[in-house]
Coordinates of C-alpha atoms in Angstrom, one line a residue:
M108 CA 0.0 0.0 0.0
A109 CA 1.4 3.3 -1.0
A110 CA 1.9 5.5 2.1
K111 CA 1.9 9.3 1.9
S112 CA 1.6 12.0 4.4
D113 CA -2.0 12.7 3.2
G114 CA -3.2 9.2 3.3
T115 CA -1.1 7.1 5.6
A116 CA -2.7 3.8 6.3
V117 CA -3.6 3.3 9.9
S118 CA -5.4 0.3 11.4
V119 CA -6.8 0.1 14.9
Q120 CA -7.5 -3.2 16.3
N121 CA -7.5 -5.1 19.6
D122 CA -4.7 -7.6 19.2
I123 CA -2.3 -9.8 21.1
P124 CA 1.3 -8.8 21.2
P125 CA 2.9 -10.4 18.1
T126 CA 6.2 -12.2 18.0
C127 CA 8.7 -12.3 15.2
L128 CA 11.3 -14.4 13.6
P129 CA 14.7 -14.1 15.3
G130 CA 17.3 -11.8 13.9
L131 CA 15.2 -9.1 12.3
E132 CA 15.3 -6.6 15.1
K133 CA 17.2 -6.1 18.4
R134 CA 14.4 -5.9 20.7
S135 CA 11.9 -8.1 22.4
P136 CA 8.3 -6.9 22.6
Q137 CA 8.2 -7.7 26.3
C138 CA 11.3 -5.5 27.0
H139 CA 9.9 -2.0 26.5
P140 CA 10.7 0.3 29.4
V141 CA 8.2 1.5 32.0
G142 CA 6.8 4.9 30.9
K143 CA 8.6 7.9 32.1
E144 CA 7.0 10.4 34.5
Y145 CA 7.1 14.1 34.0
S146 CA 9.5 15.1 36.8
L147 CA 10.5 18.3 38.5
L148 CA 13.7 18.4 36.5
D149 CA 11.7 18.3 33.3
F150 CA 9.7 21.3 34.5
C151 CA 12.8 23.2 35.5
W152 CA 14.6 22.4 32.2
T153 CA 11.6 23.8 30.2
L154 CA 11.5 26.9 32.4
C155 CA 15.2 27.5 32.0
A156 CA 14.8 27.0 28.2
L157 CA 12.1 29.8 28.3
L158 CA 14.5 32.1 30.2
V159 CA 17.3 31.4 27.6
F160 CA 14.9 32.3 24.8
F161 CA 13.9 35.6 26.5
S162 CA 17.5 36.5 27.3
D163 CA 18.6 35.8 23.7
G164 CA 15.8 37.8 22.1
A165 CA 15.8 40.7 24.6
S166 CA 19.6 41.2 24.5
D167 CA 19.5 41.4 20.7
L168 CA 16.7 43.9 20.7
W169 CA 18.4 46.0 23.3
L170 CA 21.7 46.0 21.4
A171 CA 19.9 47.0 18.2
A172 CA 18.3 49.9 20.0
D173 CA 21.7 50.9 21.4
Y174 CA 23.2 50.9 17.9
Y175 CA 20.4 53.1 16.7
L176 CA 20.9 55.6 19.5
R177 CA 24.7 55.6 18.8
R178 CA 23.9 56.4 15.1
D179 CA 25.5 53.2 14.0
Y180 CA 22.8 52.6 11.4
W181 CA 24.7 49.9 9.5
W182 CA 25.2 47.7 12.6
F183 CA 21.6 48.5 13.6
A184 CA 20.2 47.3 10.3
L185 CA 22.2 44.1 10.2
T186 CA 21.4 43.3 13.8
L187 CA 17.7 43.9 13.2
V188 CA 17.6 41.8 10.0
F189 CA 19.0 38.8 11.9
I190 CA 16.3 39.3 14.5
I191 CA 13.2 39.8 12.3
I192 CA 13.6 37.4 9.3
P193 CA 14.3 34.2 11.3
S194 CA 11.5 35.1 13.7
V195 CA 9.0 35.6 10.9
V196 CA 10.0 32.3 9.3
V197 CA 9.5 30.4 12.6
Q198 CA 6.2 32.1 13.3
V199 CA 4.9 31.2 9.9
L200 CA 5.9 27.6 10.3
S201 CA 4.5 27.5 13.9
F202 CA 1.1 28.9 12.7
R203 CA 1.0 26.4 9.9
W204 CA 1.4 23.6 12.4
F205 CA -1.3 25.1 14.6
A206 CA -3.7 25.4 11.6
C207 CA -3.1 21.7 10.7
D208 CA -3.6 20.6 14.3
Y209 CA -6.7 22.7 15.0
S210 CA -8.4 22.4 11.7
D211 CA -11.8 20.7 11.7
A212 CA -11.7 19.7 8.0
N213 CA -11.6 16.0 8.7
G214 CA -13.0 16.2 12.3
S215 CA -16.1 14.1 11.5
G216 CA -14.3 11.3 9.9
T217 CA -11.6 11.1 12.6
A218 CA -14.0 11.4 15.5
A219 CA -16.2 8.6 13.9
A220 CA -13.2 6.4 13.6
A221 CA -12.3 7.0 17.2
M222 CA -15.7 6.1 18.4
V223 CA -15.7 2.9 16.4
A224 CA -12.3 2.0 17.7
A225 CA -13.4 2.5 21.2
S226 CA -16.5 0.2 20.8
N227 CA -14.5 -2.4 18.8
A228 CA -16.9 -2.2 15.9
E229 CA -16.1 -3.5 12.5
S230 CA -15.9 -0.6 10.1
H231 CA -13.6 1.2 7.7
F232 CA -12.7 4.9 7.3
S233 CA -10.5 6.9 5.0
T234 CA -9.0 10.3 5.2
K235 CA -9.3 10.7 1.5
D236 CA -13.0 9.9 1.3
S237 CA -14.1 10.8 4.8
D238 CA -15.8 14.0 3.5
Q239 CA -18.0 11.9 1.3
R240 CA -18.7 9.0 3.7
G241 CA -19.4 11.4 6.6
A242 CA -21.4 14.1 4.7
G243 CA -24.5 13.3 6.6
R244 CA -22.7 13.2 10.0
S245 CA -20.9 16.4 9.2
A246 CA -24.1 18.2 8.5
A247 CA -25.6 16.8 11.7
V248 CA -22.6 17.8 13.8
T249 CA -22.5 21.3 12.2
G250 CA -26.2 21.8 12.8
S251 CA -26.0 20.8 16.5
R252 CA -22.8 22.7 17.3
S253 CA -23.6 25.3 19.9
S254 CA -22.9 29.0 19.3
A255 CA -20.7 29.0 22.4
E256 CA -18.4 26.4 20.9
S257 CA -18.2 28.3 17.7
C258 CA -17.4 31.5 19.6
C259 CA -14.7 29.6 21.6
R260 CA -13.1 28.3 18.4
A261 CA -13.1 31.8 16.9
C262 CA -11.4 33.1 20.1
V263 CA -8.7 30.4 19.9
W264 CA -8.0 31.4 16.2
L265 CA -7.9 35.0 17.2
F266 CA -5.6 34.4 20.2
Q267 CA -3.2 32.3 18.2
S268 CA -3.1 34.9 15.4
V269 CA -2.3 37.6 17.9
V270 CA 0.4 35.5 19.5
H271 CA 2.1 34.7 16.2
V272 CA 1.8 38.3 15.0
L273 CA 3.6 39.4 18.2
Q274 CA 6.3 36.8 17.5
L275 CA 5.5 34.9 20.7
A276 CA 4.8 31.5 19.3
Q277 CA 7.7 29.9 21.1
V278 CA 6.7 31.5 24.4
W279 CA 3.2 30.1 24.1
R280 CA 4.4 26.6 23.2
Y281 CA 6.8 26.6 26.2
V282 CA 4.0 27.7 28.5
H283 CA 1.7 25.1 27.0
A284 CA 4.3 22.4 27.4
L285 CA 4.6 23.3 31.1
Y286 CA 0.9 23.2 31.5
L287 CA 0.6 19.8 29.9
G288 CA 3.5 18.4 31.9
V289 CA 1.9 19.6 35.2
Q290 CA -1.5 18.1 34.1
S291 CA 0.2 14.8 33.4
R292 CA 1.3 14.7 37.1
W293 CA -2.0 15.7 38.6
R294 CA -4.5 13.7 36.5
G295 CA -5.6 10.1 36.9
D296 CA -4.0 7.1 35.2
H297 CA -5.5 7.3 31.8
E298 CA -5.6 11.1 31.6
H299 CA -2.0 11.2 32.8
K300 CA -1.0 9.1 29.8
H301 CA -2.9 11.3 27.5
F302 CA -1.4 14.6 28.8
Y303 CA 2.1 13.1 28.8
W304 CA 1.6 12.0 25.2
R305 CA 0.6 15.6 24.3
T306 CA 3.6 16.9 26.3
M307 CA 6.0 14.8 24.1
F308 CA 4.4 16.2 21.0
E309 CA 4.7 19.8 22.2
N310 CA 8.3 19.3 23.2
A311 CA 9.1 17.9 19.8
D312 CA 7.5 21.0 18.1
I313 CA 9.4 23.3 20.4
S314 CA 12.7 21.6 19.8
M315 CA 12.4 21.7 16.0
L316 CA 11.2 25.3 15.9
R317 CA 13.9 26.5 18.3
L318 CA 16.7 24.6 16.5
L319 CA 15.7 26.3 13.3
E320 CA 15.6 29.7 14.9
T321 CA 18.9 29.4 16.7
F322 CA 20.8 28.6 13.5
L323 CA 19.0 31.2 11.5
K324 CA 19.2 34.0 14.2
S325 CA 21.6 33.2 17.1
A326 CA 24.5 31.8 15.0
P327 CA 24.6 34.7 12.5
Q328 CA 24.1 37.2 15.3
L329 CA 27.0 35.7 17.3
V330 CA 29.3 36.0 14.3
L331 CA 28.1 39.5 13.5
Q332 CA 28.7 40.8 17.0
L333 CA 32.1 39.2 17.4
S334 CA 33.2 40.6 14.0
I335 CA 32.1 44.1 15.1
M336 CA 34.1 43.7 18.3
V337 CA 37.2 42.7 16.3
Q338 CA 36.8 45.5 13.8
T339 CA 36.2 48.3 16.3
G340 CA 38.8 46.9 18.8
Q341 CA 36.4 47.4 21.8
V342 CA 33.8 45.3 23.5
L343 CA 30.6 47.1 24.6
P344 CA 28.7 45.5 27.6
L345 CA 25.6 45.0 25.4
Q346 CA 27.7 43.3 22.7
G347 CA 29.2 40.9 25.2
L348 CA 25.7 40.2 26.6
S349 CA 24.2 39.6 23.2
A350 CA 27.0 37.3 22.1
S351 CA 27.0 35.3 25.3
A352 CA 23.2 34.9 25.1
S353 CA 23.4 33.7 21.5
L354 CA 26.2 31.2 22.3
V355 CA 24.3 29.8 25.3
S356 CA 21.2 29.5 23.2
L357 CA 23.0 27.6 20.5
G358 CA 24.6 25.1 23.0
W359 CA 21.3 24.8 24.9
M360 CA 19.2 24.0 21.9
M361 CA 21.6 21.4 20.5
A362 CA 21.5 19.5 23.8
S363 CA 17.7 20.1 24.2
Y364 CA 16.9 18.8 20.7
Q365 CA 18.9 15.6 21.3
K366 CA 17.1 15.0 24.6
A367 CA 13.7 15.6 23.2
L368 CA 14.4 13.2 20.3
R369 CA 15.7 10.4 22.5
D370 CA 12.8 10.8 24.9
S371 CA 10.4 10.4 22.0
R372 CA 12.0 7.1 20.9
D373 CA 11.3 3.9 22.8
D374 CA 14.1 2.1 20.9
K375 CA 16.7 4.4 22.4
L376 CA 17.8 5.1 25.9
P377 CA 16.9 8.6 27.2
M378 CA 19.6 11.1 28.0
S379 CA 20.3 11.9 31.6
Y380 CA 20.6 15.6 32.6
K381 CA 24.3 15.1 33.3
A382 CA 24.7 14.0 29.7
V383 CA 22.6 17.0 28.6
V384 CA 24.8 19.5 30.4
V385 CA 28.0 18.0 29.1
N386 CA 26.5 17.9 25.6
M387 CA 25.6 21.6 25.9
L388 CA 29.2 22.4 27.0
W389 CA 30.6 20.4 24.1
H390 CA 28.6 22.5 21.6
L391 CA 29.0 25.7 23.4
F392 CA 32.8 25.7 23.2
T393 CA 33.1 24.2 19.7
V394 CA 30.6 26.7 18.3
G395 CA 32.3 29.5 20.2
A396 CA 35.6 28.6 18.6
R397 CA 34.0 28.3 15.2
A398 CA 32.2 31.7 15.5
M399 CA 35.4 33.4 16.7
A400 CA 37.4 32.1 13.7
F401 CA 34.6 33.3 11.4
A402 CA 34.6 36.7 13.1
L403 CA 38.4 37.1 12.7
F404 CA 38.3 36.2 9.0
V405 CA 35.2 38.3 8.1
S406 CA 36.7 41.4 9.8
I407 CA 39.3 41.5 6.9
F408 CA 37.9 39.5 4.0
Q409 CA 34.1 40.0 3.8
L410 CA 33.7 38.8 0.2
Y411 CA 35.9 35.8 0.5
F412 CA 34.1 34.9 3.7
G413 CA 30.8 34.8 1.8
I414 CA 32.3 32.6 -0.9
F415 CA 33.7 30.3 1.8
I416 CA 30.4 30.0 3.6
V417 CA 28.5 29.2 0.4
A418 CA 31.1 26.6 -0.7
H419 CA 31.1 24.9 2.8
W420 CA 27.3 24.8 2.8
C421 CA 27.1 23.3 -0.6
A422 CA 29.7 20.6 0.3
M423 CA 27.9 19.8 3.6
T424 CA 24.5 19.7 1.9
F425 CA 25.8 17.3 -0.8
W426 CA 27.3 15.1 1.9
I427 CA 24.0 14.9 3.7
I428 CA 21.9 14.2 0.6
Q429 CA 24.2 11.4 -0.5
G430 CA 23.7 9.8 2.9
E431 CA 20.0 9.3 1.9
T432 CA 18.4 10.8 5.1
D433 CA 14.8 9.8 6.0
F434 CA 13.4 12.5 8.2
C435 CA 10.4 14.0 6.3
M436 CA 7.2 12.5 4.7
S437 CA 7.8 13.8 1.2
K438 CA 10.7 14.2 -1.2
W439 CA 10.6 18.0 -1.3
E440 CA 10.4 18.4 2.5
E441 CA 13.4 16.1 2.7
I442 CA 15.4 18.3 0.3
I443 CA 14.5 21.4 2.3
Y444 CA 15.4 19.6 5.5
N445 CA 18.8 18.6 4.1
M446 CA 19.5 22.2 3.1
M447 CA 18.7 23.4 6.7
V448 CA 21.0 20.8 8.2
G449 CA 23.7 22.0 5.8
I450 CA 23.4 25.4 7.6
V451 CA 23.8 23.6 11.0
Y452 CA 26.9 21.9 9.6
I453 CA 28.5 25.3 9.1
F454 CA 28.8 25.6 12.8
C455 CA 28.7 22.1 14.5
W456 CA 28.1 18.4 14.1
F457 CA 24.6 17.1 13.7
S458 CA 23.9 13.4 13.4
V459 CA 21.5 12.5 10.5
R460 CA 22.0 8.8 9.9
E461 CA 21.6 5.6 11.9
G462 CA 24.6 3.6 12.9
P463 CA 28.1 4.3 14.3
T464 CA 29.0 7.9 13.9
R465 CA 32.7 7.6 14.9
C466 CA 34.2 7.8 11.4
R467 CA 31.8 10.5 10.2
L468 CA 32.3 12.6 13.4
L469 CA 36.1 12.2 13.2
L470 CA 36.1 13.3 9.5
Y471 CA 33.9 16.3 10.2
S472 CA 36.0 17.3 13.3
L473 CA 39.2 17.2 11.2
I474 CA 37.5 19.4 8.5
I475 CA 36.3 21.9 11.0
L476 CA 39.7 22.0 12.8
G477 CA 41.5 22.6 9.5
E478 CA 39.2 25.4 8.5
N479 CA 39.4 27.0 11.9
V480 CA 43.2 26.9 11.8
A481 CA 43.3 28.3 8.2
L482 CA 40.8 31.1 9.0
T483 CA 42.7 32.1 12.2
A484 CA 46.1 32.0 10.5
V485 CA 44.9 34.2 7.6
W486 CA 43.7 36.8 10.1
Y487 CA 46.9 36.6 12.1
I488 CA 49.0 37.2 8.9
Y489 CA 46.8 40.0 7.4
R490 CA 45.6 41.6 10.7
S491 CA 45.5 45.4 11.1
Q492 CA 48.5 47.1 12.5
R493 CA 46.6 48.3 15.6
F494 CA 46.6 44.7 16.9
S495 CA 49.9 44.0 18.7
D496 CA 51.5 40.6 18.5
F497 CA 50.6 39.9 22.1
Y498 CA 46.9 40.7 21.5
A499 CA 46.9 38.5 18.4
V500 CA 48.5 35.6 20.2
V501 CA 46.0 35.9 23.0
V502 CA 43.1 35.8 20.5
V503 CA 44.5 32.7 18.7
C504 CA 45.0 31.0 22.1
V505 CA 41.4 31.7 23.0
V506 CA 40.2 30.1 19.7
A507 CA 42.4 27.1 20.2
C508 CA 41.6 26.6 23.9
S509 CA 37.8 26.9 23.2
Y510 CA 38.0 24.2 20.5
A511 CA 40.1 22.0 22.7
L512 CA 37.7 22.3 25.6
G513 CA 34.8 21.5 23.3
T514 CA 36.6 18.4 22.0
F515 CA 37.3 17.3 25.6
F516 CA 33.6 17.6 26.6
M517 CA 32.8 15.6 23.4
F518 CA 35.0 12.8 24.6
V519 CA 33.5 12.9 28.1
Y520 CA 30.0 12.7 26.6
Y521 CA 30.7 9.8 24.3
C522 CA 32.9 7.9 26.7
L523 CA 31.1 8.3 30.0
L524 CA 27.6 9.7 29.5
H525 CA 26.3 8.8 26.1
P526 CA 23.2 6.6 26.5
D527 CA 24.6 3.8 24.3
G528 CA 23.0 0.5 23.7
S529 CA 19.6 -0.7 22.8
V530 CA 16.5 -0.6 25.0
S531 CA 16.4 -4.4 25.2
G532 CA 20.0 -4.4 26.6
A533 CA 19.1 -2.1 29.4
Y534 CA 15.8 -3.8 30.3
I535 CA 16.7 -7.4 29.6
G536 CA 16.0 -8.2 33.2
C537 CA 12.2 -7.8 32.7
C538 CA 12.0 -10.4 30.0
D539 CA 12.0 -14.2 30.1
V540 CA 14.5 -14.4 27.4
Q541 CA 18.2 -15.5 27.2
V542 CA 20.9 -13.1 26.2
G543 CA 21.4 -13.5 22.5
A544 CA 17.9 -14.8 21.8
V545 CA 16.2 -12.0 19.9
S546 CA 12.6 -11.6 18.9
D547 CA 10.6 -9.0 17.2
P548 CA 7.0 -8.0 16.9
C549 CA 6.6 -8.7 13.2
I550 CA 4.7 -12.0 12.8
S551 CA 1.6 -12.6 14.9
S552 CA 1.5 -15.7 16.9
P553 CA -1.7 -16.8 18.8
T554 CA 0.4 -18.6 21.3
S555 CA 2.7 -15.8 22.2
A556 CA 3.0 -14.9 25.8
P557 CA 1.3 -11.7 27.0
P558 CA 3.6 -9.0 28.3
P559 CA 3.7 -8.1 32.0
L560 CA 1.0 -6.0 33.6
D561 CA 3.1 -2.9 33.6
A562 CA 3.3 -2.9 29.9
V563 CA -0.2 -1.4 29.7
S564 CA 0.3 1.1 32.5
S565 CA 3.1 2.9 30.6
P566 CA 2.5 6.0 28.6
P567 CA 2.0 5.6 24.8
R568 CA 5.2 4.3 23.3
T569 CA 5.9 3.0 19.8
L570 CA 6.3 -0.6 19.1
Q571 CA 8.7 -2.0 16.6
R572 CA 7.8 -2.2 13.0
T573 CA 5.5 -5.1 12.0
K574 CA 5.5 -7.1 8.8
G575 CA 2.4 -6.3 6.7
V576 CA 0.7 -9.7 7.1
E577 CA -2.8 -8.3 6.9
S578 CA -4.2 -8.0 3.5
V579 CA -6.3 -5.0 2.5
P580 CA -9.8 -6.0 1.3
G581 CA -10.2 -5.1 -2.3
G582 CA -6.8 -3.5 -2.5
D583 CA -8.3 -0.2 -1.6
I584 CA -5.3 2.1 -1.1
G585 CA -7.5 4.8 0.3
E586 CA -8.3 2.7 3.4
V587 CA -7.0 4.4 6.5
F588 CA -8.8 3.1 9.6
K589 CA -9.5 -0.6 10.0
M590 CA -11.0 -1.9 13.3
R591 CA -11.4 -5.6 14.0
T592 CA -12.1 -7.5 17.2
L593 CA -9.8 -10.0 18.8
K594 CA -10.0 -13.4 17.1
A595 CA -6.9 -15.3 18.3
S596 CA -7.1 -17.3 21.4
R597 CA -4.5 -17.0 24.1
T598 CA -2.5 -19.7 25.9
A599 CA -2.1 -19.4 29.6
V600 CA 1.5 -18.9 30.7
P601 CA 2.7 -19.8 34.2
R602 CA 3.6 -17.0 36.6
L603 CA 1.8 -14.4 34.4
T604 CA -1.7 -13.1 35.0
P605 CA -3.7 -12.9 31.8
R606 CA -5.1 -9.5 30.9
T607 CA -7.2 -7.9 28.3
E608 CA -5.1 -6.1 25.6
G609 CA -5.9 -2.6 24.5
P610 CA -6.2 -1.4 21.0
V611 CA -3.1 -1.4 18.7
I612 CA -2.7 1.5 16.2
R613 CA -0.9 -0.1 13.2
I614 CA 0.7 2.4 10.8
D615 CA 1.4 1.1 7.3
L616 CA 4.8 2.8 7.1
P617 CA 8.2 1.5 7.9
R618 CA 9.5 3.0 11.1
K619 CA 12.1 5.7 10.6
Q620 CA 15.5 5.0 11.9
Y621 CA 17.1 7.1 14.6
P622 CA 18.1 9.9 14.6
A623 CA 14.9 10.7 12.7
W624 CA 11.6 11.4 14.5
D625 CA 8.9 8.8 14.2
A626 CA 6.2 9.5 11.6
H627 CA 3.6 10.2 14.2
F628 CA 5.7 13.1 15.5
I629 CA 6.2 14.9 12.1
D630 CA 3.0 14.0 10.3
R631 CA 0.4 16.4 11.6
R632 CA -2.7 14.4 10.4
L633 CA -1.3 11.2 11.7
R634 CA -0.6 12.8 15.1
K635 CA -4.1 14.3 15.3
T636 CA -5.7 10.9 14.5
I637 CA -3.6 9.2 17.2
L638 CA -4.6 11.8 19.8
V639 CA -8.3 11.4 19.0
L640 CA -8.0 7.6 19.1
E641 CA -6.0 7.7 22.3
A642 CA -8.6 10.0 24.0
A643 CA -11.5 7.8 22.9
S644 CA -10.1 4.5 24.0
P645 CA -10.5 3.4 27.6
V646 CA -7.0 1.8 27.4
T647 CA -4.0 3.6 26.1
P648 CA -3.3 2.2 22.6
R649 CA 0.0 1.1 21.4
I650 CA 1.6 2.1 18.1
Q651 CA 3.0 -0.5 15.7
Y652 CA 4.9 0.2 12.5
R653 CA 5.2 -1.9 9.4
C654 CA 8.3 -4.1 9.2
L655 CA 10.0 -4.7 5.9
G656 CA 12.2 -7.7 6.2
T657 CA 13.9 -8.4 2.9
P658 CA 15.8 -5.9 0.7
K659 CA 13.6 -6.8 -2.2
E660 CA 10.5 -5.9 -0.2
V661 CA 12.1 -2.6 1.0
M662 CA 12.9 -1.7 -2.7
E663 CA 9.3 -2.5 -3.8
Y664 CA 7.8 -0.5 -0.9
E665 CA 10.0 2.5 -1.6
T666 CA 9.0 2.3 -5.2
T667 CA 5.3 2.6 -4.3
V668 CA 6.0 5.6 -2.1

């Protein structure tokens, strides 16, 4: 079945936990970790991220106003450009996401599917033809909708429009994430899972938006302010404050993005806050050295610096594209994503492919080290006469020491704090399996043992990909929702109490490999559908992806997409 972002096949059914042939995956279906609770550290981390955002934006605006009052109109214009344009881009993207999430275009079809899933009825729904199938239901719902609800929806649209016009989308999303996290702690068992599920979605959105903003705004702003300091030969307090806030924002968001990504994946171990802090220091010092080398070079050769940046970006983007990344749901979105990651690669390392990164990281680090040495050496040779040899040596030592410290923290992170290994390796004690005996939820087995009782009490987590053993009646590629009741009988297992399984949301897509986000985090319609189904079901549903076992099947599936 061809799978696209506007018609991803989703089936919802009450099913037993399937088992799989050994050797296809690295994880047993009984070994998924117990769901994580929203902790006080999570709340404090989000609150500090909000403060970092405010300090970065406020210091830049304050500095721009200071340039204007000093009649430095050229510096004022450049500073303001790197504030406004990235902010507008992020606001447009954020409002587009809000419109997709809050739109009621397919509300009737989605809600109907959720109700049928909750009652275990036998029915089929499609996002492509839901408007035709549910025309009568849509008219009934529209006719019975109260004026108060319509007014409330209008107020929400107005509020969000004002928030985005005022360039405060990130602030609202941070506050909303804090609210959802607190609600997940206060609510009951099922509501707790629902709010924690929504908290993970909101954190994913914030991480992607802020990562985009930092490398469109904070990184250029840092280079600009450092180059102004070098050219003028003096450091104003506001310049130092703005540069420091931009640098902290860059390091913070790189670490925060990695933490949010790992928290969203059940096949990867989460990052501890010690690892997050060390990861932030790693990027803070390496990006600081990189920005300082850029500032030294651009203070003398502005034109050559532009040529160098474009050439480096093209080379990095080509390197990323040839790696065949799989982050987005469409080809053009993937190309745009690769271009944006190319901008990130101008400043620091960003993993985009599954597998060991040792060789790629070493190659990238050597390239960056060579470029930093070359840029700094050119500045040292062609520097202005007003810089003494002692001052020049001190600047070169600062660049070298900053990069060395960043490399040191990188080794500390990967050697001591990196959450290495699979989830099954960390939670092997909860499974009745031997080390080396691997199973995978790909092929259903009516005699498979049910998982422990705590498997249902965990927040919604994704299961491993499953082989498409179910046939689609009539070959209807528009079929999206498929509900069926439990037909397989279970076999009692000693020392395990039988329990009733909740619904399983099966997505007819191969699961994206880390470090990509799962499809239900980046596909807005799929996310909205899962939230409705999760809210309507009395038991938190599990998510299961399609498993493509053979290379031939993978090639055929990618051809259909």
